[in-house]
């Protein structure tokens, strides 16, 4: 499977480095707004550089395209790739609005082409463990989810994080992970509420998200102006599962069956906490009700998503069951619902 890469930034580099460990797939081509950058990237990773997107899409060695460009370019780039008959994986968010996502999904279905949002967290080994634990009733019936994802960025109105025209805001950049993961585990939300705080540029600097799933409730928070604990806690009637920080790249899941264990599992993120949790992991057998499951892997963690998409493409599928387009559309609907309520005073 020859992958064509659009973009040469940090995520593009992570993608390419992790692609090396995926059997049956390789980087065939790359393009960027700057041909010099594309040429340097291609030379570093043994891929052909193209001066523009159309040229890369015409290349017969390109079977599928990974889009790793700014948010505001996702829709047009994905539409061009699908129009060229290529399967497409788009770095989150797939698009800047529910309407755009629906248009892409409809077109991909009509053309019988693969389309997926690159929500890589869903494909991590830790998530396989969590899904099986919930399926088997290991922590009883889920009654609550608590999730936080916050990374500090210095405010700059021209930076993509704070520019609405570039798809900025905490919800599109970070909230998508929290919402998408909740939907993956619980299904469609019955109710959605939220509130957000505006940056000086008007985009959402931080947001609180509340959703209900029957008798279960999710309380989620994302922000661009501080470093958060970045845990994802799933509480059941008989215990809890904690995806340790940063949960979007989880390499450890803590399973607790006692109240003391739950308190330890909620220890905030950061270097000090990670060292403490590592020490606690070694002591876990002696701590009643507390167990750590480790999922160590090389690279950034995109290889699991890439392998899943590569296999789905090779088998002629138009979607992947772990990341269906319906969840992408629903995530964007939830974000729009929260934003429509206006910023907090």
PDB file of C-alpha atoms in Angstrom, residues 67-180:
ATOM      1  CA  UNK A  67      -3.822  14.503   5.266  1.00  0.00           C
ATOM      2  CA  UNK A  68      -1.716  16.211   7.940  1.00  0.00           C
ATOM      3  CA  UNK A  69      -2.319  19.877   7.132  1.00  0.00           C
ATOM      4  CA  UNK A  70      -4.076  22.635   9.159  1.00  0.00           C
ATOM      5  CA  UNK A  71      -7.748  22.153  10.026  1.00  0.00           C
ATOM      6  CA  UNK A  72      -9.090  24.650   7.505  1.00  0.00           C
ATOM      7  CA  UNK A  73      -7.582  22.673   4.590  1.00  0.00           C
ATOM      8  CA  UNK A  74      -8.945  19.250   5.549  1.00  0.00           C
ATOM      9  CA  UNK A  75     -12.235  19.424   3.659  1.00  0.00           C
ATOM     10  CA  UNK A  76     -10.899  20.653   0.324  1.00  0.00           C
ATOM     11  CA  UNK A  77      -7.873  18.355   0.408  1.00  0.00           C
ATOM     12  CA  UNK A  78      -9.924  15.293   1.305  1.00  0.00           C
ATOM     13  CA  UNK A  79     -12.471  16.092  -1.404  1.00  0.00           C
ATOM     14  CA  UNK A  80      -9.684  16.399  -3.984  1.00  0.00           C
ATOM     15  CA  UNK A  81      -8.151  13.083  -2.921  1.00  0.00           C
ATOM     16  CA  UNK A  82     -11.490  11.281  -3.029  1.00  0.00           C
ATOM     17  CA  UNK A  83     -12.232  12.824  -6.426  1.00  0.00           C
ATOM     18  CA  UNK A  84      -8.950  11.353  -7.634  1.00  0.00           C
ATOM     19  CA  UNK A  85     -10.100   7.891  -6.518  1.00  0.00           C
ATOM     20  CA  UNK A  86      -7.840   7.621  -3.472  1.00  0.00           C
ATOM     21  CA  UNK A  87      -8.686   6.257  -0.051  1.00  0.00           C
ATOM     22  CA  UNK A  88      -8.269   8.950   2.594  1.00  0.00           C
ATOM     23  CA  UNK A  89      -7.323   9.254   6.260  1.00  0.00           C
ATOM     24  CA  UNK A  90      -7.577  12.790   7.649  1.00  0.00           C
ATOM     25  CA  UNK A  91      -5.867  14.000  10.793  1.00  0.00           C
ATOM     26  CA  UNK A  92      -8.475  15.057  13.361  1.00  0.00           C
ATOM     27  CA  UNK A  93     -10.748  16.899  13.046  1.00  0.00           C
ATOM     28  CA  UNK A  94     -11.888  15.474   9.733  1.00  0.00           C
ATOM     29  CA  UNK A  95     -13.497  18.807   8.885  1.00  0.00           C
ATOM     30  CA  UNK A  96     -14.404  22.115  10.496  1.00  0.00           C
ATOM     31  CA  UNK A  97     -18.140  21.475  10.564  1.00  0.00           C
ATOM     32  CA  UNK A  98     -20.711  18.718  10.668  1.00  0.00           C
ATOM     33  CA  UNK A  99     -21.938  19.739   7.217  1.00  0.00           C
ATOM     34  CA  UNK A 100     -18.491  19.347   5.676  1.00  0.00           C
ATOM     35  CA  UNK A 101     -18.056  15.937   7.306  1.00  0.00           C
ATOM     36  CA  UNK A 102     -21.436  14.788   6.035  1.00  0.00           C
ATOM     37  CA  UNK A 103     -20.559  15.917   2.499  1.00  0.00           C
ATOM     38  CA  UNK A 104     -17.282  14.005   2.544  1.00  0.00           C
ATOM     39  CA  UNK A 105     -18.927  10.896   3.996  1.00  0.00           C
ATOM     40  CA  UNK A 106     -21.679  10.965   1.382  1.00  0.00           C
ATOM     41  CA  UNK A 107     -19.230  11.424  -1.492  1.00  0.00           C
ATOM     42  CA  UNK A 108     -16.928   8.647  -0.261  1.00  0.00           C
ATOM     43  CA  UNK A 109     -19.889   6.278   0.006  1.00  0.00           C
ATOM     44  CA  UNK A 110     -21.085   7.141  -3.500  1.00  0.00           C
ATOM     45  CA  UNK A 111     -17.599   6.560  -4.914  1.00  0.00           C
ATOM     46  CA  UNK A 112     -17.084   3.404  -2.805  1.00  0.00           C
ATOM     47  CA  UNK A 113     -13.880   4.848  -1.361  1.00  0.00           C
ATOM     48  CA  UNK A 114     -12.334   4.540   2.099  1.00  0.00           C
ATOM     49  CA  UNK A 115     -12.608   7.576   4.384  1.00  0.00           C
ATOM     50  CA  UNK A 116     -11.623   7.809   8.044  1.00  0.00           C
ATOM     51  CA  UNK A 117     -10.809  10.451  10.615  1.00  0.00           C
ATOM     52  CA  UNK A 118      -7.375   9.838  12.111  1.00  0.00           C
ATOM     53  CA  UNK A 119      -8.565   9.394  15.692  1.00  0.00           C
ATOM     54  CA  UNK A 120      -5.534   7.273  16.527  1.00  0.00           C
ATOM     55  CA  UNK A 121      -6.336   6.877  20.228  1.00  0.00           C
ATOM     56  CA  UNK A 122      -9.150   4.457  19.370  1.00  0.00           C
ATOM     57  CA  UNK A 123      -6.646   2.021  17.860  1.00  0.00           C
ATOM     58  CA  UNK A 124      -4.127   1.846  20.720  1.00  0.00           C
ATOM     59  CA  UNK A 125      -3.573  -1.513  22.478  1.00  0.00           C
ATOM     60  CA  UNK A 126      -4.751   0.114  25.706  1.00  0.00           C
ATOM     61  CA  UNK A 127      -8.133   0.747  24.110  1.00  0.00           C
ATOM     62  CA  UNK A 128      -8.463  -2.913  23.122  1.00  0.00           C
ATOM     63  CA  UNK A 129      -7.994  -3.729  26.806  1.00  0.00           C
ATOM     64  CA  UNK A 130     -10.572  -1.138  27.889  1.00  0.00           C
ATOM     65  CA  UNK A 131     -13.178  -2.317  25.382  1.00  0.00           C
ATOM     66  CA  UNK A 132     -12.774  -5.930  26.503  1.00  0.00           C
ATOM     67  CA  UNK A 133     -12.899  -4.949  30.184  1.00  0.00           C
ATOM     68  CA  UNK A 134     -16.173  -3.102  29.643  1.00  0.00           C
ATOM     69  CA  UNK A 135     -17.615  -5.904  27.516  1.00  0.00           C
ATOM     70  CA  UNK A 136     -16.820  -8.503  30.179  1.00  0.00           C
ATOM     71  CA  UNK A 137     -18.234  -6.396  33.007  1.00  0.00           C
ATOM     72  CA  UNK A 138     -14.893  -6.157  34.798  1.00  0.00           C
ATOM     73  CA  UNK A 139     -15.877  -2.880  36.518  1.00  0.00           C
ATOM     74  CA  UNK A 140     -19.625  -3.434  36.467  1.00  0.00           C
ATOM     75  CA  UNK A 141     -22.010  -1.018  34.780  1.00  0.00           C
ATOM     76  CA  UNK A 142     -20.457   2.277  33.700  1.00  0.00           C
ATOM     77  CA  UNK A 143     -21.952   5.165  35.619  1.00  0.00           C
ATOM     78  CA  UNK A 144     -19.528   8.017  34.997  1.00  0.00           C
ATOM     79  CA  UNK A 145     -16.704   9.202  32.751  1.00  0.00           C
ATOM     80  CA  UNK A 146     -14.313  11.972  33.746  1.00  0.00           C
ATOM     81  CA  UNK A 147     -11.860  13.220  31.139  1.00  0.00           C
ATOM     82  CA  UNK A 148      -9.508  16.156  30.826  1.00  0.00           C
ATOM     83  CA  UNK A 149      -7.190  17.230  28.017  1.00  0.00           C
ATOM     84  CA  UNK A 150      -5.369  20.533  28.449  1.00  0.00           C
ATOM     85  CA  UNK A 151      -2.055  21.768  27.080  1.00  0.00           C
ATOM     86  CA  UNK A 152      -0.735  25.282  27.574  1.00  0.00           C
ATOM     87  CA  UNK A 153      -0.127  27.373  24.457  1.00  0.00           C
ATOM     88  CA  UNK A 154       1.082  30.965  24.612  1.00  0.00           C
ATOM     89  CA  UNK A 155      -1.647  33.182  23.236  1.00  0.00           C
ATOM     90  CA  UNK A 156      -1.025  34.476  19.727  1.00  0.00           C
ATOM     91  CA  UNK A 157      -4.040  35.577  17.643  1.00  0.00           C
ATOM     92  CA  UNK A 158      -2.224  34.552  14.466  1.00  0.00           C
ATOM     93  CA  UNK A 159      -1.463  31.048  15.703  1.00  0.00           C
ATOM     94  CA  UNK A 160      -3.751  28.329  14.347  1.00  0.00           C
ATOM     95  CA  UNK A 161      -4.856  27.387  17.877  1.00  0.00           C
ATOM     96  CA  UNK A 162      -6.448  30.820  18.368  1.00  0.00           C
ATOM     97  CA  UNK A 163      -7.538  31.685  14.819  1.00  0.00           C
ATOM     98  CA  UNK A 164     -11.131  30.769  13.923  1.00  0.00           C
ATOM     99  CA  UNK A 165     -10.371  30.923  10.196  1.00  0.00           C
ATOM    100  CA  UNK A 166      -7.778  28.169  10.655  1.00  0.00           C
ATOM    101  CA  UNK A 167     -10.106  25.985  12.709  1.00  0.00           C
ATOM    102  CA  UNK A 168      -8.757  27.058  16.082  1.00  0.00           C
ATOM    103  CA  UNK A 169     -10.178  26.509  19.524  1.00  0.00           C
ATOM    104  CA  UNK A 170      -9.884  23.931  22.302  1.00  0.00           C
ATOM    105  CA  UNK A 171     -12.903  21.926  21.148  1.00  0.00           C
ATOM    106  CA  UNK A 172     -11.663  21.172  17.625  1.00  0.00           C
ATOM    107  CA  UNK A 173      -8.091  20.615  18.758  1.00  0.00           C
ATOM    108  CA  UNK A 174      -8.576  18.724  22.041  1.00  0.00           C
ATOM    109  CA  UNK A 175     -12.266  18.270  22.763  1.00  0.00           C
ATOM    110  CA  UNK A 176     -12.631  15.980  19.745  1.00  0.00           C
ATOM    111  CA  UNK A 177     -10.545  13.343  21.543  1.00  0.00           C
ATOM    112  CA  UNK A 178     -12.667  13.452  24.686  1.00  0.00           C
ATOM    113  CA  UNK A 179     -15.982  13.375  22.853  1.00  0.00           C
ATOM    114  CA  UNK A 180     -14.945  10.755  20.304  1.00  0.00           C
TER     115      UNK A 180
END
